[in-house]
PDB file of C-alpha atoms and ligand atoms in Angstrom:
ATOM      1  CA  MET T   1     -57.962   2.797 -12.661  1.00 49.00           C
ATOM      2  CA  ASP T   2     -57.101   6.278 -11.406  1.00 50.00           C
ATOM      3  CA  LEU T   3     -55.563   8.703 -13.875  1.00 52.00           C
ATOM      4  CA  ALA T   4     -54.831  12.145 -12.435  1.00 50.00           C
ATOM      5  CA  HIS T   5     -54.257  15.408 -14.364  1.00 54.00           C
ATOM      6  CA  GLY T   6     -54.267  18.392 -11.980  1.00 69.00           C
ATOM      7  CA  SER T   7     -57.819  19.739 -11.638  1.00 92.00           C
ATOM      8  CA  LEU T   8     -58.760  17.471 -14.514  1.00 96.00           C
ATOM      9  CA  HIS T   9     -59.201  13.920 -13.268  1.00 96.00           C
ATOM     10  CA  VAL T  10     -60.112  10.852 -15.314  1.00 97.00           C
ATOM     11  CA  GLU T  11     -60.998   7.323 -14.263  1.00 98.00           C
ATOM     12  CA  GLY T  12     -61.559   4.439 -16.677  1.00 98.00           C
ATOM     13  CA  PHE T  13     -63.847   1.468 -16.026  1.00 98.00           C
ATOM     14  CA  PHE T  14     -63.264  -1.570 -18.225  1.00 97.00           C
ATOM     15  CA  ASP T  15     -66.125  -3.961 -18.995  1.00 96.00           C
ATOM     16  CA  PRO T  16     -64.513  -7.307 -19.872  1.00 93.00           C
ATOM     17  CA  THR T  17     -67.693  -8.671 -21.476  1.00 94.00           C
ATOM     18  CA  SER T  18     -67.903  -6.071 -24.250  1.00 94.00           C
ATOM     19  CA  GLY T  19     -64.311  -4.803 -24.091  1.00 94.00           C
ATOM     20  CA  THR T  20     -65.714  -1.290 -23.527  1.00 97.00           C
ATOM     21  CA  VAL T  21     -64.141   1.399 -21.380  1.00 98.00           C
ATOM     22  CA  SER T  22     -66.480   3.870 -19.665  1.00 98.00           C
ATOM     23  CA  TYR T  23     -64.957   7.056 -18.294  1.00 98.00           C
ATOM     24  CA  LEU T  24     -65.586   9.449 -15.471  1.00 98.00           C
ATOM     25  CA  LEU T  25     -64.223  12.928 -16.238  1.00 98.00           C
ATOM     26  CA  LEU T  26     -64.090  15.098 -13.110  1.00 98.00           C
ATOM     27  CA  ASP T  27     -63.284  18.724 -12.458  1.00 97.00           C
ATOM     28  CA  ARG T  28     -61.738  18.471  -8.991  1.00 96.00           C
ATOM     29  CA  SER T  29     -62.279  22.165  -8.283  1.00 95.00           C
ATOM     30  CA  THR T  30     -66.079  21.991  -8.568  1.00 97.00           C
ATOM     31  CA  LEU T  31     -66.719  18.217  -8.325  1.00 98.00           C
ATOM     32  CA  GLN T  32     -68.747  18.403 -11.528  1.00 98.00           C
ATOM     33  CA  CYS T  33     -68.286  15.379 -13.758  1.00 98.00           C
ATOM     34  CA  ALA T  34     -69.215  13.765 -17.054  1.00 98.00           C
ATOM     35  CA  LEU T  35     -69.785  10.048 -17.633  1.00 98.00           C
ATOM     36  CA  ILE T  36     -68.714   8.833 -21.073  1.00 98.00           C
ATOM     37  CA  ASP T  37     -69.836   5.646 -22.864  1.00 98.00           C
ATOM     38  CA  SER T  38     -71.647   3.896 -20.039  1.00 98.00           C
ATOM     39  CA  VAL T  39     -72.664   0.235 -20.310  1.00 98.00           C
ATOM     40  CA  LEU T  40     -75.925  -1.532 -19.503  1.00 98.00           C
ATOM     41  CA  ASP T  41     -75.041  -5.214 -19.098  1.00 98.00           C
ATOM     42  CA  TYR T  42     -76.991  -7.492 -21.430  1.00 98.00           C
ATOM     43  CA  ASP T  43     -76.890 -11.260 -21.752  1.00 97.00           C
ATOM     44  CA  PRO T  44     -78.105 -12.257 -25.239  1.00 96.00           C
ATOM     45  CA  GLN T  45     -78.757 -15.882 -24.284  1.00 96.00           C
ATOM     46  CA  SER T  46     -81.278 -15.060 -21.557  1.00 97.00           C
ATOM     47  CA  GLY T  47     -82.303 -11.591 -22.734  1.00 97.00           C
ATOM     48  CA  ARG T  48     -81.581 -10.307 -19.227  1.00 98.00           C
ATOM     49  CA  THR T  49     -80.186  -6.859 -18.515  1.00 98.00           C
ATOM     50  CA  ALA T  50     -78.198  -5.959 -15.422  1.00 98.00           C
ATOM     51  CA  THR T  51     -76.800  -2.753 -14.003  1.00 98.00           C
ATOM     52  CA  THR T  52     -73.554  -3.991 -12.459  1.00 98.00           C
ATOM     53  CA  SER T  53     -71.395  -1.786 -14.707  1.00 98.00           C
ATOM     54  CA  ALA T  54     -73.625   1.264 -14.314  1.00 98.00           C
ATOM     55  CA  ASP T  55     -73.868   0.791 -10.559  1.00 98.00           C
ATOM     56  CA  ARG T  56     -70.075   0.776 -10.363  1.00 98.00           C
ATOM     57  CA  LEU T  57     -70.046   4.200 -12.057  1.00 98.00           C
ATOM     58  CA  GLN T  58     -72.825   5.481  -9.816  1.00 98.00           C
ATOM     59  CA  ALA T  59     -71.013   4.299  -6.678  1.00 98.00           C
ATOM     60  CA  ARG T  60     -67.830   6.062  -7.768  1.00 98.00           C
ATOM     61  CA  VAL T  61     -69.672   9.331  -8.495  1.00 98.00           C
ATOM     62  CA  GLN T  62     -71.237   9.167  -5.055  1.00 98.00           C
ATOM     63  CA  ALA T  63     -67.958   8.272  -3.332  1.00 98.00           C
ATOM     64  CA  LEU T  64     -66.383  11.346  -4.942  1.00 98.00           C
ATOM     65  CA  GLY T  65     -69.315  13.509  -3.860  1.00 98.00           C
ATOM     66  CA  ALA T  66     -69.587  14.560  -7.513  1.00 98.00           C
ATOM     67  CA  THR T  67     -72.480  16.016  -9.498  1.00 98.00           C
ATOM     68  CA  VAL T  68     -73.116  14.672 -12.998  1.00 98.00           C
ATOM     69  CA  ALA T  69     -73.322  17.464 -15.577  1.00 98.00           C
ATOM     70  CA  TRP T  70     -73.211  15.301 -18.701  1.00 98.00           C
ATOM     71  CA  ILE T  71     -73.735  11.720 -19.795  1.00 98.00           C
ATOM     72  CA  LEU T  72     -71.920  11.538 -23.129  1.00 98.00           C
ATOM     73  CA  GLU T  73     -71.777   9.030 -25.953  1.00 98.00           C
ATOM     74  CA  THR T  74     -68.892   9.105 -28.401  1.00 98.00           C
ATOM     75  CA  HIS T  75     -71.210   7.322 -30.884  1.00 98.00           C
ATOM     76  CA  VAL T  76     -74.063   4.847 -31.281  1.00 97.00           C
ATOM     77  CA  HIS T  77     -72.328   1.719 -30.045  1.00 97.00           C
ATOM     78  CA  ALA T  78     -72.894  -1.600 -31.774  1.00 97.00           C
ATOM     79  CA  ASP T  79     -71.411  -3.835 -29.099  1.00 96.00           C
ATOM     80  CA  HIS T  80     -73.151  -2.831 -25.888  1.00 98.00           C
ATOM     81  CA  LEU T  81     -76.310  -1.134 -24.688  1.00 98.00           C
ATOM     82  CA  SER T  82     -75.944   2.328 -23.160  1.00 98.00           C
ATOM     83  CA  ALA T  83     -76.859   2.886 -19.519  1.00 98.00           C
ATOM     84  CA  ALA T  84     -77.386   6.624 -20.077  1.00 98.00           C
ATOM     85  CA  PRO T  85     -81.095   6.758 -19.095  1.00 98.00           C
ATOM     86  CA  TYR T  86     -80.508   4.582 -16.025  1.00 98.00           C
ATOM     87  CA  LEU T  87     -77.702   6.876 -14.851  1.00 98.00           C
ATOM     88  CA  LYS T  88     -79.604  10.046 -15.708  1.00 98.00           C
ATOM     89  CA  GLU T  89     -82.555   8.924 -13.603  1.00 98.00           C
ATOM     90  CA  ARG T  90     -80.299   8.294 -10.606  1.00 98.00           C
ATOM     91  CA  LEU T  91     -77.659  10.991 -10.944  1.00 98.00           C
ATOM     92  CA  GLY T  92     -79.048  13.688 -13.253  1.00 98.00           C
ATOM     93  CA  GLY T  93     -77.057  15.171 -16.119  1.00 98.00           C
ATOM     94  CA  ARG T  94     -77.812  15.752 -19.790  1.00 98.00           C
ATOM     95  CA  ILE T  95     -77.339  13.077 -22.443  1.00 98.00           C
ATOM     96  CA  GLY T  96     -75.228  14.279 -25.378  1.00 98.00           C
ATOM     97  CA  ILE T  97     -74.111  12.794 -28.710  1.00 98.00           C
ATOM     98  CA  GLY T  98     -73.005  14.023 -32.138  1.00 98.00           C
ATOM     99  CA  GLN T  99     -75.551  15.838 -34.314  1.00 98.00           C
ATOM    100  CA  ARG T 100     -75.146  13.277 -37.106  1.00 98.00           C
ATOM    101  CA  ILE T 101     -77.067  10.831 -34.917  1.00 98.00           C
ATOM    102  CA  THR T 102     -79.872  11.864 -37.274  1.00 98.00           C
ATOM    103  CA  THR T 103     -78.102  10.012 -40.108  1.00 97.00           C
ATOM    104  CA  VAL T 104     -77.741   6.913 -37.940  1.00 97.00           C
ATOM    105  CA  GLN T 105     -81.425   7.152 -36.994  1.00 97.00           C
ATOM    106  CA  ARG T 106     -82.450   7.425 -40.636  1.00 96.00           C
ATOM    107  CA  ILE T 107     -80.401   4.384 -41.675  1.00 95.00           C
ATOM    108  CA  PHE T 108     -81.288   2.144 -38.745  1.00 96.00           C
ATOM    109  CA  GLY T 109     -84.840   3.466 -38.363  1.00 95.00           C
ATOM    110  CA  GLN T 110     -85.474   1.866 -41.762  1.00 95.00           C
ATOM    111  CA  LEU T 111     -83.757  -1.386 -40.798  1.00 95.00           C
ATOM    112  CA  PHE T 112     -85.862  -1.700 -37.644  1.00 96.00           C
ATOM    113  CA  ASN T 113     -88.995  -0.380 -39.374  1.00 95.00           C
ATOM    114  CA  ALA T 114     -89.266   2.042 -36.478  1.00 92.00           C
ATOM    115  CA  GLY T 115     -92.325   3.792 -37.900  1.00 88.00           C
ATOM    116  CA  THR T 116     -93.621   7.305 -37.476  1.00 87.00           C
ATOM    117  CA  GLY T 117     -93.414   7.151 -33.673  1.00 88.00           C
ATOM    118  CA  PHE T 118     -89.619   7.190 -33.920  1.00 94.00           C
ATOM    119  CA  ALA T 119     -88.311  10.741 -34.280  1.00 95.00           C
ATOM    120  CA  LEU T 120     -85.402  11.067 -36.723  1.00 96.00           C
ATOM    121  CA  ASP T 121     -84.244  14.430 -35.352  1.00 97.00           C
ATOM    122  CA  GLY T 122     -82.151  13.262 -32.392  1.00 98.00           C
ATOM    123  CA  SER T 123     -84.706  14.645 -29.942  1.00 98.00           C
ATOM    124  CA  GLN T 124     -84.328  11.549 -27.741  1.00 98.00           C
ATOM    125  CA  PHE T 125     -81.037  13.148 -26.621  1.00 98.00           C
ATOM    126  CA  ASP T 126     -80.715  16.326 -24.542  1.00 98.00           C
ATOM    127  CA  ARG T 127     -77.941  17.859 -26.644  1.00 98.00           C
ATOM    128  CA  LEU T 128     -76.559  17.266 -30.121  1.00 98.00           C
ATOM    129  CA  PHE T 129     -72.981  18.447 -30.656  1.00 98.00           C
ATOM    130  CA  THR T 130     -71.549  19.768 -33.882  1.00 98.00           C
ATOM    131  CA  ASP T 131     -67.861  20.096 -34.670  1.00 98.00           C
ATOM    132  CA  GLY T 132     -66.243  22.777 -32.515  1.00 98.00           C
ATOM    133  CA  ASP T 133     -69.023  23.029 -29.927  1.00 98.00           C
ATOM    134  CA  VAL T 134     -67.692  23.810 -26.455  1.00 98.00           C
ATOM    135  CA  PHE T 135     -69.442  22.868 -23.220  1.00 98.00           C
ATOM    136  CA  ASP T 136     -68.526  22.943 -19.547  1.00 97.00           C
ATOM    137  CA  VAL T 137     -67.879  20.296 -16.954  1.00 98.00           C
ATOM    138  CA  GLY T 138     -67.425  22.553 -13.929  1.00 97.00           C
ATOM    139  CA  HIS T 139     -64.559  24.868 -14.860  1.00 95.00           C
ATOM    140  CA  LEU T 140     -63.289  22.517 -17.551  1.00 96.00           C
ATOM    141  CA  GLN T 141     -64.120  23.376 -21.130  1.00 96.00           C
ATOM    142  CA  VAL T 142     -64.734  20.384 -23.372  1.00 98.00           C
ATOM    143  CA  ARG T 143     -64.527  20.712 -27.155  1.00 98.00           C
ATOM    144  CA  ALA T 144     -66.542  18.367 -29.327  1.00 98.00           C
ATOM    145  CA  MET T 145     -64.668  17.286 -32.460  1.00 98.00           C
ATOM    146  CA  HIS T 146     -66.573  15.472 -35.209  1.00 98.00           C
ATOM    147  CA  THR T 147     -64.551  12.355 -36.090  1.00 98.00           C
ATOM    148  CA  PRO T 148     -66.751  10.222 -38.389  1.00 98.00           C
ATOM    149  CA  GLY T 149     -65.691   7.109 -40.308  1.00 98.00           C
ATOM    150  CA  HIS T 150     -66.496   4.281 -37.896  1.00 98.00           C
ATOM    151  CA  THR T 151     -70.031   5.755 -37.837  1.00 97.00           C
ATOM    152  CA  PRO T 152     -71.351   9.076 -39.182  1.00 97.00           C
ATOM    153  CA  ALA T 153     -72.027  10.510 -35.709  1.00 96.00           C
ATOM    154  CA  CYS T 154     -68.704   9.751 -33.989  1.00 98.00           C
ATOM    155  CA  MET T 155     -67.372  12.525 -31.772  1.00 98.00           C
ATOM    156  CA  THR T 156     -64.081  12.990 -29.930  1.00 98.00           C
ATOM    157  CA  TYR T 157     -64.250  15.041 -26.738  1.00 98.00           C
ATOM    158  CA  VAL T 158     -61.114  17.125 -26.062  1.00 98.00           C
ATOM    159  CA  VAL T 159     -60.488  18.744 -22.688  1.00 98.00           C
ATOM    160  CA  GLY T 160     -57.517  20.342 -20.987  1.00 91.00           C
ATOM    161  CA  ASP T 161     -56.416  22.167 -17.886  1.00 85.00           C
ATOM    162  CA  ARG T 162     -53.205  24.082 -17.162  1.00 83.00           C
ATOM    163  CA  SER T 163     -51.122  20.922 -17.041  1.00 83.00           C
ATOM    164  CA  SER T 164     -52.476  18.592 -19.696  1.00 91.00           C
ATOM    165  CA  THR T 165     -54.778  17.916 -22.624  1.00 95.00           C
ATOM    166  CA  VAL T 166     -56.758  14.715 -22.983  1.00 98.00           C
ATOM    167  CA  ALA T 167     -59.132  13.379 -25.631  1.00 98.00           C
ATOM    168  CA  PHE T 168     -61.820  10.714 -25.452  1.00 98.00           C
ATOM    169  CA  VAL T 169     -61.521   9.318 -28.939  1.00 98.00           C
ATOM    170  CA  GLY T 170     -64.344   6.764 -29.053  1.00 98.00           C
ATOM    171  CA  ASP T 171     -63.871   4.179 -31.782  1.00 97.00           C
ATOM    172  CA  THR T 172     -61.294   5.885 -33.962  1.00 97.00           C
ATOM    173  CA  LEU T 173     -58.000   4.576 -32.648  1.00 98.00           C
ATOM    174  CA  PHE T 174     -57.355   1.484 -30.568  1.00 97.00           C
ATOM    175  CA  MET T 175     -54.089   0.715 -28.787  1.00 97.00           C
ATOM    176  CA  PRO T 176     -51.167   0.941 -31.252  1.00 97.00           C
ATOM    177  CA  ASP T 177     -50.860  -2.854 -31.441  1.00 95.00           C
ATOM    178  CA  HIS T 178     -54.535  -3.207 -32.416  1.00 94.00           C
ATOM    179  CA  GLY T 179     -54.825  -0.308 -34.857  1.00 97.00           C
ATOM    180  CA  THR T 180     -58.128   1.339 -35.709  1.00 98.00           C
ATOM    181  CA  ALA T 181     -61.895   0.839 -35.619  1.00 97.00           C
ATOM    182  CA  ARG T 182     -63.838  -0.955 -38.335  1.00 97.00           C
ATOM    183  CA  CYS T 183     -65.619   1.111 -40.982  1.00 97.00           C
ATOM    184  CA  ASP T 184     -68.041  -1.379 -42.523  1.00 96.00           C
ATOM    185  CA  PHE T 185     -71.194  -0.561 -40.554  1.00 94.00           C
ATOM    186  CA  PRO T 186     -73.884   1.301 -42.538  1.00 91.00           C
ATOM    187  CA  GLY T 187     -72.712   4.902 -42.888  1.00 93.00           C
ATOM    188  CA  GLY T 188     -69.090   3.995 -42.089  1.00 96.00           C
ATOM    189  CA  ASP T 189     -66.222   4.870 -44.438  1.00 97.00           C
ATOM    190  CA  ALA T 190     -62.495   4.094 -44.249  1.00 98.00           C
ATOM    191  CA  ARG T 191     -61.397   7.230 -46.097  1.00 98.00           C
ATOM    192  CA  THR T 192     -63.454   9.386 -43.729  1.00 98.00           C
ATOM    193  CA  LEU T 193     -61.969   7.586 -40.724  1.00 98.00           C
ATOM    194  CA  TYR T 194     -58.434   8.222 -41.972  1.00 98.00           C
ATOM    195  CA  ARG T 195     -59.143  11.950 -42.179  1.00 98.00           C
ATOM    196  CA  SER T 196     -60.775  11.956 -38.741  1.00 98.00           C
ATOM    197  CA  ILE T 197     -57.828  10.122 -37.208  1.00 98.00           C
ATOM    198  CA  ASN T 198     -55.522  12.735 -38.701  1.00 98.00           C
ATOM    199  CA  LYS T 199     -57.531  15.408 -36.859  1.00 98.00           C
ATOM    200  CA  VAL T 200     -56.928  13.523 -33.608  1.00 98.00           C
ATOM    201  CA  LEU T 201     -53.245  12.988 -34.394  1.00 98.00           C
ATOM    202  CA  ALA T 202     -52.870  16.725 -35.107  1.00 97.00           C
ATOM    203  CA  LEU T 203     -53.446  17.390 -31.399  1.00 97.00           C
ATOM    204  CA  PRO T 204     -50.246  18.114 -29.410  1.00 96.00           C
ATOM    205  CA  ALA T 205     -47.947  15.072 -29.238  1.00 97.00           C
ATOM    206  CA  GLU T 206     -48.259  14.775 -25.455  1.00 96.00           C
ATOM    207  CA  THR T 207     -52.091  14.664 -25.564  1.00 97.00           C
ATOM    208  CA  THR T 208     -53.413  11.685 -23.612  1.00 98.00           C
ATOM    209  CA  LEU T 209     -55.875   9.590 -25.613  1.00 98.00           C
ATOM    210  CA  TYR T 210     -58.558   7.585 -23.811  1.00 98.00           C
ATOM    211  CA  LEU T 211     -59.787   4.744 -25.998  1.00 98.00           C
ATOM    212  CA  CYS T 212     -63.276   3.267 -25.965  1.00 97.00           C
ATOM    213  CA  HIS T 213     -62.197  -0.365 -26.316  1.00 96.00           C
ATOM    214  CA  ASP T 214     -59.354  -2.739 -25.868  1.00 94.00           C
ATOM    215  CA  TYR T 215     -59.101  -6.228 -27.339  1.00 87.00           C
ATOM    216  CA  PRO T 216     -55.671  -7.191 -26.053  1.00 83.00           C
ATOM    217  CA  PRO T 217     -53.748  -9.270 -28.574  1.00 80.00           C
ATOM    218  CA  GLY T 218     -51.368 -12.000 -27.523  1.00 83.00           C
ATOM    219  CA  GLY T 219     -52.415 -12.142 -23.894  1.00 82.00           C
ATOM    220  CA  ARG T 220     -51.095  -8.692 -22.917  1.00 91.00           C
ATOM    221  CA  ALA T 221     -52.855  -6.866 -20.069  1.00 95.00           C
ATOM    222  CA  VAL T 222     -55.811  -4.588 -20.874  1.00 96.00           C
ATOM    223  CA  GLN T 223     -54.693  -1.055 -21.818  1.00 97.00           C
ATOM    224  CA  PHE T 224     -56.791   1.900 -22.926  1.00 98.00           C
ATOM    225  CA  VAL T 225     -54.579   4.948 -22.445  1.00 98.00           C
ATOM    226  CA  SER T 226     -52.230   6.156 -25.152  1.00 98.00           C
ATOM    227  CA  THR T 227     -50.774   9.412 -26.476  1.00 98.00           C
ATOM    228  CA  VAL T 228     -50.701  11.146 -29.833  1.00 98.00           C
ATOM    229  CA  ALA T 229     -46.918  10.622 -29.981  1.00 98.00           C
ATOM    230  CA  GLU T 230     -47.236   6.896 -29.280  1.00 98.00           C
ATOM    231  CA  GLN T 231     -49.939   6.450 -31.928  1.00 98.00           C
ATOM    232  CA  ARG T 232     -47.967   8.391 -34.529  1.00 98.00           C
ATOM    233  CA  ALA T 233     -44.888   6.291 -33.852  1.00 98.00           C
ATOM    234  CA  MET T 234     -46.387   2.838 -33.483  1.00 98.00           C
ATOM    235  CA  ASN T 235     -50.023   2.410 -34.567  1.00 98.00           C
ATOM    236  CA  ILE T 236     -50.044  -0.613 -36.853  1.00 97.00           C
ATOM    237  CA  HIS T 237     -52.609   1.008 -39.191  1.00 98.00           C
ATOM    238  CA  VAL T 238     -51.962   4.769 -39.125  1.00 98.00           C
ATOM    239  CA  ARG T 239     -48.469   5.532 -37.810  1.00 98.00           C
ATOM    240  CA  ASP T 240     -46.666   8.405 -39.539  1.00 98.00           C
ATOM    241  CA  GLY T 241     -45.893   7.514 -43.121  1.00 98.00           C
ATOM    242  CA  VAL T 242     -49.053   5.494 -43.808  1.00 98.00           C
ATOM    243  CA  GLY T 243     -50.930   7.320 -46.565  1.00 98.00           C
ATOM    244  CA  GLU T 244     -54.669   7.511 -47.143  1.00 98.00           C
ATOM    245  CA  GLU T 245     -54.777   4.980 -49.988  1.00 98.00           C
ATOM    246  CA  GLN T 246     -52.674   2.479 -48.060  1.00 98.00           C
ATOM    247  CA  PHE T 247     -54.910   2.831 -45.011  1.00 98.00           C
ATOM    248  CA  VAL T 248     -58.142   2.531 -46.988  1.00 98.00           C
ATOM    249  CA  ALA T 249     -56.946  -0.658 -48.698  1.00 98.00           C
ATOM    250  CA  LEU T 250     -55.788  -2.171 -45.411  1.00 97.00           C
ATOM    251  CA  ARG T 251     -58.952  -1.189 -43.523  1.00 98.00           C
ATOM    252  CA  ARG T 252     -61.299  -2.503 -46.229  1.00 97.00           C
ATOM    253  CA  ALA T 253     -59.407  -5.799 -46.461  1.00 97.00           C
ATOM    254  CA  ARG T 254     -59.559  -6.290 -42.713  1.00 97.00           C
ATOM    255  CA  ASP T 255     -63.249  -5.284 -42.461  1.00 97.00           C
ATOM    256  CA  ALA T 256     -64.107  -7.909 -45.087  1.00 97.00           C
ATOM    257  CA  THR T 257     -62.932 -10.574 -42.629  1.00 97.00           C
ATOM    258  CA  LEU T 258     -64.871  -9.369 -39.561  1.00 96.00           C
ATOM    259  CA  ALA T 259     -68.120 -10.897 -38.333  1.00 95.00           C
ATOM    260  CA  LEU T 260     -70.827  -8.531 -37.096  1.00 92.00           C
ATOM    261  CA  PRO T 261     -70.637  -7.820 -33.348  1.00 93.00           C
ATOM    262  CA  ALA T 262     -72.787 -10.259 -31.364  1.00 92.00           C
ATOM    263  CA  LEU T 263     -74.806  -7.438 -29.809  1.00 96.00           C
ATOM    264  CA  MET T 264     -75.127  -5.211 -32.878  1.00 96.00           C
ATOM    265  CA  LEU T 265     -78.858  -5.635 -33.456  1.00 96.00           C
ATOM    266  CA  PRO T 266     -79.856  -5.347 -29.762  1.00 97.00           C
ATOM    267  CA  SER T 267     -77.453  -2.447 -29.185  1.00 97.00           C
ATOM    268  CA  VAL T 268     -78.225  -0.196 -32.110  1.00 97.00           C
ATOM    269  CA  GLN T 269     -82.014  -0.274 -31.738  1.00 96.00           C
ATOM    270  CA  VAL T 270     -81.647   0.812 -28.102  1.00 98.00           C
ATOM    271  CA  ASN T 271     -78.731   3.219 -28.469  1.00 98.00           C
ATOM    272  CA  MET T 272     -80.271   5.147 -31.377  1.00 97.00           C
ATOM    273  CA  CYS T 273     -83.047   5.995 -28.871  1.00 97.00           C
ATOM    274  CA  ALA T 274     -80.505   7.408 -26.383  1.00 98.00           C
ATOM    275  CA  GLY T 275     -80.419   4.069 -24.557  1.00 98.00           C
ATOM    276  CA  ARG T 276     -84.154   3.935 -23.862  1.00 97.00           C
ATOM    277  CA  LEU T 277     -85.441   0.385 -23.792  1.00 97.00           C
ATOM    278  CA  PRO T 278     -88.609  -0.411 -25.769  1.00 96.00           C
ATOM    279  CA  GLU T 279     -91.863   0.192 -23.900  1.00 95.00           C
ATOM    280  CA  PRO T 280     -93.301  -2.903 -22.181  1.00 97.00           C
ATOM    281  CA  GLU T 281     -96.046  -4.692 -24.116  1.00 97.00           C
ATOM    282  CA  SER T 282     -99.433  -5.556 -22.616  1.00 98.00           C
ATOM    283  CA  ASN T 283     -97.952  -8.393 -20.555  1.00 98.00           C
ATOM    284  CA  GLY T 284     -95.424  -6.048 -18.970  1.00 98.00           C
ATOM    285  CA  THR T 285     -92.441  -7.469 -20.885  1.00 98.00           C
ATOM    286  CA  ARG T 286     -90.147  -5.420 -23.124  1.00 97.00           C
ATOM    287  CA  TYR T 287     -89.110  -6.942 -26.456  1.00 97.00           C
ATOM    288  CA  LEU T 288     -86.192  -6.272 -28.773  1.00 97.00           C
ATOM    289  CA  LYS T 289     -86.609  -6.653 -32.505  1.00 96.00           C
ATOM    290  CA  ILE T 290     -84.393  -8.812 -34.740  1.00 96.00           C
ATOM    291  CA  PRO T 291     -84.704  -8.225 -38.502  1.00 95.00           C
ATOM    292  CA  LEU T 292     -84.282 -11.498 -40.382  1.00 96.00           C
ATOM    293  CA  ASP T 293     -82.244 -11.654 -43.591  1.00 95.00           C
ATOM    294  CA  ALA T 294     -81.806  -7.890 -43.677  1.00 92.00           C
ATOM    295  CA  VAL T 295     -78.137  -7.267 -42.783  1.00 87.00           C
TER     296      VAL T 295
HETATM  297 FE1  LIG N   1     -68.226   1.404 -31.885  1.00 61.12          FE
END
C-alpha cells in the first residue's frame, strides 16, 4: 500500500497472521527511512520462525535505494515477535523504543525469571525515547509522544512536512469501528489510555493516523489509515462526548472478556530484549520459556 505525503512518504505492510501493520517512513529528499513495528514470522505449533514479512520490508527498502536510520517499536508487542535485530543486521539503523521499557522489563523479567544476566535498564535497545524527544529521519523531524495505557512504554511517533502531519499511534486507537486497544496486560491501565488517546486526538483534525493493527469486523476489507477527525466523529469507544469514566467502564468490561493473545508469552520474552532470540543451548537449538500457572 503506497501512501504519499510530499517529501514524507509512508508505506504500510499488513501481516494477516498477526493482524499487524509494519510501516516504512521515508524522507524522499534524502532517501533516509525508518521501519516501524516489524514482524518476525513465528508458527507456535512447530516453533519455527521465518523472515517472509521482514524480507518484504528489506526488499522494499532496497528497491527504493533507501538507507535505514531507525528501526522503531511503538511498544513491546504481545502478538508477534519483532524482526528488529534481523533487519538491523541487514540494513543498519538504530533500534528505538519508549524509555518506560524499563517498567516492562521489570514486570516481565520477574515473570520469566530472567535472572541477573537480563539488564533492566533498556540497554538492549540503541535509543530510549522520552515524551517530547525529537529525532531525524533525513530532513524529517519525528517527535516521540508517550502514550501509555495499553502498556507503560507505548509511544506515538508524530512527523510532518510542509503538506501534512502523520502519527504512528501503535496500539492506542484501532479503526473507528473497532475502537481502542486492550488495557489488561500487566502495567496497562484504561484511565491512562483514555488520557493518552486524548493527546493523540488533540493533534490537528486532518492528521493522518497509521494504526498498528486491524481486525476487520463484519468481513470489511483491511484498513489501517484514519484521521483525527474521523476518530473524533466515529470511534465506537472514544468519539467526542465519551467521558473518562464511561470509557474506563466500557474498556474494563470488554477486557474482562478477552483471551490472552496466542503469542503473548513467546512475543514478550523476545521483544523485551529488543527482539533478540535466546542464545542457542549446547545442542545449537534456541528455546523459548513458558511459565506454567503464572498468568
Ligand atoms: Fe500491542
